Amino acid sequence: MKRNMFLALLVVCLLAGMAAAEEMGKRFLVIGHRGACGYVPEHTLRSYELAIEMGADYVEPDLVSTKDGVLICRHECEIGATTDAAKKFPDRKKKVVIDGVEEEGWFAEDFTLAEIKTLRVKERTDFRDHSKDGLYEIPTFQEMISLVKAKEKEKGRVIGIYPETKHPSYHDAIGLSLEEPLLAVLKQNGYDRADAPVFIQSFEIDNLKELKGKTNIRLIQLFDEYDMKPGCVLAKGGTTTYRNMATPEMLKEIATYAYGIGPWKELILARDKDNKLQPETNLLQDAHAAGLAVHIYTMRNEAKYLAAEYNGDPREEYRKWIALGVDGFFTDFPDTAVQVRLEVSR
């Protein structure tokens, strides 16, 4: 009897230890934001490749359309800020209104894919490395997927993709709908199941609901600053803001069409004018209560993006979010996220 009790106690202790280890090392997703754009110009095959080399679970291509309906990887419809379009096509400059804001520049929808391929990419920011400006071209979504599949074979592991439909209402208005070509490319590449390593994300509501009726792929509702409105709301003259969408009731509604949410991190932990962290809002906990995963954006290593409490160490920010229970990170520096994950898994 004593021996049986001892064995039973031993099993309980082992199980408890396994559970504790599993909780300590709980896996969260590392999403290469525009690839590894802290090191390489964003949305280039090299940026995606580097994110994979650093151990990212997913890589994120933002998608816009060319004039001839091909999906390419760019953060915005305006491509002048990240390419040499102004130099090569000076006559293409124009003004448009996107999501209620007038923009001036060079826009992907005015270029055929053949013209896009003559452009070369440059670093967007003034505080990151510009030594690689002019080296890379703009990839198509298909080229990005082909790279991911090749790296999967090389690495012997699954690598996910996390495409974002950029300004879908604007694209609809100019006759270049994103949803149909997106789903077509995904299906051609075998990404058409609920368990496929894909998330489709959008700041808009209507196109996610449309996608819900057309695919089993997991969907992510992005959240911008609280006082802003989704593009589809602006297009219809509506009043719904992201603040309205962050209530427990609305999060339950979002859970009927989305797998999770992707909020700007400061909607959960804001910084005050002195760069100090404010008390946590209810968004993370309310989203989890509604059954939604939470993948926050954007983690960056530069000191200007870190709250004072982190003392200039980006790893401390990851540790804070891990303790809060976040499910994934969009990060410009995937290597830092992977390093912290290894530390907390030990």
GROMACS .gro file of C-alpha atoms in nm, residues 37-223:
model
  187
   37CYS     CA    1   1.298   4.472  -4.142
   38GLY     CA    2   1.511   4.588  -3.851
   39TYR     CA    3   1.806   4.466  -4.053
   40VAL     CA    4   1.704   4.461  -4.421
   41PRO     CA    5   1.468   4.679  -4.627
   42GLU     CA    6   1.111   4.565  -4.563
   43HIS     CA    7   0.913   4.329  -4.784
   44THR     CA    8   1.205   4.194  -4.981
   45LEU     CA    9   1.285   3.828  -5.031
   46ARG     CA   10   1.606   3.884  -4.835
   47SER     CA   11   1.410   4.030  -4.544
   48TYR     CA   12   1.176   3.730  -4.537
   49GLU     CA   13   1.468   3.490  -4.571
   50LEU     CA   14   1.655   3.652  -4.284
   51ALA     CA   15   1.348   3.630  -4.059
   52ILE     CA   16   1.329   3.259  -4.133
   53GLU     CA   17   1.701   3.216  -4.065
   54MET     CA   18   1.648   3.385  -3.729
   55GLY     CA   19   1.377   3.135  -3.636
   56ALA     CA   20   1.052   3.323  -3.703
   57ASP     CA   21   0.745   3.099  -3.703
   58TYR     CA   22   0.562   3.320  -3.954
   59VAL     CA   23   0.664   3.588  -4.200
   60GLU     CA   24   0.433   3.875  -4.287
   61PRO     CA   25   0.373   4.004  -4.639
   62ASP     CA   26   0.152   4.312  -4.671
   63LEU     CA   27  -0.032   4.292  -5.003
   64VAL     CA   28  -0.133   4.555  -5.256
   65SER     CA   29  -0.229   4.519  -5.622
   66THR     CA   30  -0.053   4.621  -5.940
   67LYS     CA   31  -0.240   4.777  -6.231
   68ASP     CA   32  -0.269   4.433  -6.391
   69GLY     CA   33  -0.408   4.268  -6.078
   70VAL     CA   34  -0.098   4.095  -5.940
   71LEU     CA   35  -0.049   4.092  -5.563
   72ILE     CA   36   0.287   4.234  -5.458
   73CYS     CA   37   0.449   4.273  -5.118
   74ARG     CA   38   0.438   4.636  -5.005
   75HIS     CA   39   0.333   4.799  -4.681
   76GLU     CA   40   0.123   5.062  -4.857
   77CYS     CA   41  -0.025   5.141  -5.195
   78GLU     CA   42   0.216   5.435  -5.202
   79ILE     CA   43   0.553   5.296  -5.311
   80GLY     CA   44   0.757   5.613  -5.358
   81ALA     CA   45   0.878   5.612  -4.996
   82THR     CA   46   1.035   5.266  -5.027
   83THR     CA   47   1.151   5.251  -5.392
   84ASP     CA   48   1.315   5.458  -5.664
   85ALA     CA   49   0.981   5.509  -5.840
   86ALA     CA   50   1.016   5.889  -5.823
   87LYS     CA   51   1.341   5.876  -6.018
   88LYS     CA   52   1.230   5.623  -6.278
   89PHE     CA   53   0.869   5.734  -6.323
   90PRO     CA   54   0.850   6.103  -6.227
   91ASP     CA   55   0.529   6.153  -6.428
   92ARG     CA   56   0.334   5.896  -6.218
   93LYS     CA   57   0.310   6.117  -5.910
   94LYS     CA   58  -0.048   6.190  -5.803
   95LYS     CA   59  -0.279   6.257  -5.511
   96VAL     CA   60  -0.541   6.012  -5.386
   97VAL     CA   61  -0.759   5.974  -5.078
   98ILE     CA   62  -0.714   5.646  -4.890
   99ASP     CA   63  -0.915   5.579  -4.575
  100GLY     CA   64  -1.015   5.943  -4.558
  101VAL     CA   65  -0.661   6.080  -4.581
  102GLU     CA   66  -0.517   6.255  -4.886
  103GLU     CA   67  -0.184   6.109  -4.992
  104GLU     CA   68   0.061   6.221  -5.258
  105GLY     CA   69   0.315   5.994  -5.422
  106TRP     CA   70   0.355   5.697  -5.649
  107PHE     CA   71   0.094   5.421  -5.620
  108ALA     CA   72   0.124   5.052  -5.702
  109GLU     CA   73  -0.206   5.045  -5.891
  110ASP     CA   74  -0.057   5.274  -6.158
  111PHE     CA   75   0.222   5.028  -6.243
  112THR     CA   76   0.211   4.698  -6.428
  113LEU     CA   77   0.407   4.411  -6.277
  114ALA     CA   78   0.667   4.451  -6.552
  115GLU     CA   79   0.717   4.813  -6.445
  116ILE     CA   80   0.722   4.721  -6.078
  117LYS     CA   81   1.006   4.481  -6.149
  118THR     CA   82   1.224   4.766  -6.279
  119LEU     CA   83   1.212   4.935  -5.937
  120ARG     CA   84   1.458   4.882  -5.655
  121VAL     CA   85   1.380   4.900  -5.285
  122LYS     CA   86   1.522   5.136  -5.024
  123GLU     CA   87   1.500   5.152  -4.645
  124ARG     CA   88   1.191   5.340  -4.524
  125THR     CA   89   1.332   5.499  -4.207
  126ASP     CA   90   1.615   5.746  -4.162
  127PHE     CA   91   1.753   5.575  -3.850
  128ARG     CA   92   1.818   5.228  -3.992
  129ASP     CA   93   2.088   5.096  -4.226
  130HIS     CA   94   2.074   5.229  -4.582
  131SER     CA   95   2.372   5.034  -4.716
  132LYS     CA   96   2.140   4.786  -4.890
  133ASP     CA   97   1.933   5.046  -5.075
  134GLY     CA   98   1.900   4.959  -5.442
  135LEU     CA   99   1.989   4.590  -5.404
  136TYR     CA  100   1.648   4.429  -5.401
  137GLU     CA  101   1.333   4.424  -5.613
  138ILE     CA  102   0.971   4.408  -5.505
  139PRO     CA  103   0.855   4.046  -5.479
  140THR     CA  104   0.516   3.916  -5.579
  141PHE     CA  105   0.311   3.726  -5.323
  142GLN     CA  106   0.378   3.408  -5.519
  143GLU     CA  107   0.752   3.467  -5.512
  144MET     CA  108   0.734   3.514  -5.138
  145ILE     CA  109   0.543   3.186  -5.097
  146SER     CA  110   0.791   3.003  -5.321
  147LEU     CA  111   1.075   3.124  -5.098
  148VAL     CA  112   0.892   3.004  -4.786
  149LYS     CA  113   0.833   2.659  -4.933
  150ALA     CA  114   1.197   2.629  -5.038
  151LYS     CA  115   1.312   2.728  -4.689
  152GLU     CA  116   1.072   2.475  -4.533
  153LYS     CA  117   1.248   2.197  -4.724
  154GLU     CA  118   1.588   2.333  -4.632
  155LYS     CA  119   1.509   2.381  -4.264
  156GLY     CA  120   1.287   2.076  -4.216
  157ARG     CA  121   1.022   2.276  -4.033
  158VAL     CA  122   0.690   2.443  -4.105
  159ILE     CA  123   0.711   2.814  -4.179
  160GLY     CA  124   0.386   3.006  -4.176
  161ILE     CA  125   0.275   3.307  -4.377
  162TYR     CA  126   0.071   3.596  -4.239
  163PRO     CA  127  -0.058   3.811  -4.529
  164GLU     CA  128  -0.235   4.141  -4.471
  165THR     CA  129  -0.484   4.286  -4.716
  166LYS     CA  130  -0.394   4.655  -4.732
  167HIS     CA  131  -0.680   4.901  -4.776
  168PRO     CA  132  -0.930   4.653  -4.924
  169SER     CA  133  -1.210   4.912  -4.955
  170TYR     CA  134  -0.980   5.141  -5.154
  171HIS     CA  135  -0.880   4.852  -5.379
  172ASP     CA  136  -1.246   4.765  -5.433
  173ALA     CA  137  -1.318   5.127  -5.529
  174ILE     CA  138  -1.052   5.120  -5.802
  175GLY     CA  139  -1.160   4.781  -5.937
  176LEU     CA  140  -0.870   4.578  -5.799
  177SER     CA  141  -1.029   4.357  -5.532
  178LEU     CA  142  -0.773   4.180  -5.316
  179GLU     CA  143  -0.971   3.890  -5.174
  180GLU     CA  144  -1.020   3.680  -5.489
  181PRO     CA  145  -0.656   3.683  -5.607
  182LEU     CA  146  -0.540   3.627  -5.249
  183LEU     CA  147  -0.749   3.314  -5.205
  184ALA     CA  148  -0.657   3.193  -5.554
  185VAL     CA  149  -0.284   3.216  -5.485
  186LEU     CA  150  -0.324   3.050  -5.146
  187LYS     CA  151  -0.526   2.764  -5.293
  188GLN     CA  152  -0.274   2.710  -5.572
  189ASN     CA  153  -0.011   2.663  -5.306
  190GLY     CA  154  -0.212   2.427  -5.084
  191TYR     CA  155  -0.311   2.684  -4.823
  192ASP     CA  156  -0.685   2.623  -4.813
  193ARG     CA  157  -0.746   2.439  -4.486
  194ALA     CA  158  -0.828   2.560  -4.137
  195ASP     CA  159  -0.505   2.402  -4.009
  196ALA     CA  160  -0.287   2.551  -4.283
  197PRO     CA  161   0.003   2.762  -4.149
  198VAL     CA  162  -0.165   3.084  -4.259
  199PHE     CA  163  -0.336   3.380  -4.097
  200ILE     CA  164  -0.506   3.648  -4.306
  201GLN     CA  165  -0.519   3.985  -4.134
  202SER     CA  166  -0.696   4.313  -4.200
  203PHE     CA  167  -0.769   4.644  -4.030
  204GLU     CA  168  -1.109   4.634  -4.197
  205ILE     CA  169  -1.416   4.439  -4.090
  206ASP     CA  170  -1.618   4.382  -4.406
  207ASN     CA  171  -1.350   4.202  -4.603
  208LEU     CA  172  -1.279   3.967  -4.312
  209LYS     CA  173  -1.648   3.879  -4.298
  210GLU     CA  174  -1.643   3.826  -4.673
  211LEU     CA  175  -1.338   3.602  -4.640
  212LYS     CA  176  -1.507   3.407  -4.359
  213GLY     CA  177  -1.772   3.299  -4.609
  214LYS     CA  178  -1.513   3.191  -4.866
  215THR     CA  179  -1.232   3.022  -4.675
  216ASN     CA  180  -1.150   2.816  -4.368
  217ILE     CA  181  -0.818   2.994  -4.321
  218ARG     CA  182  -0.782   3.165  -3.983
  219LEU     CA  183  -0.855   3.538  -3.982
  220ILE     CA  184  -0.714   3.815  -3.763
  221GLN     CA  185  -0.892   4.143  -3.691
  222LEU     CA  186  -0.632   4.416  -3.660
  223PHE     CA  187  -0.683   4.714  -3.428
   0.00000   0.00000   0.00000
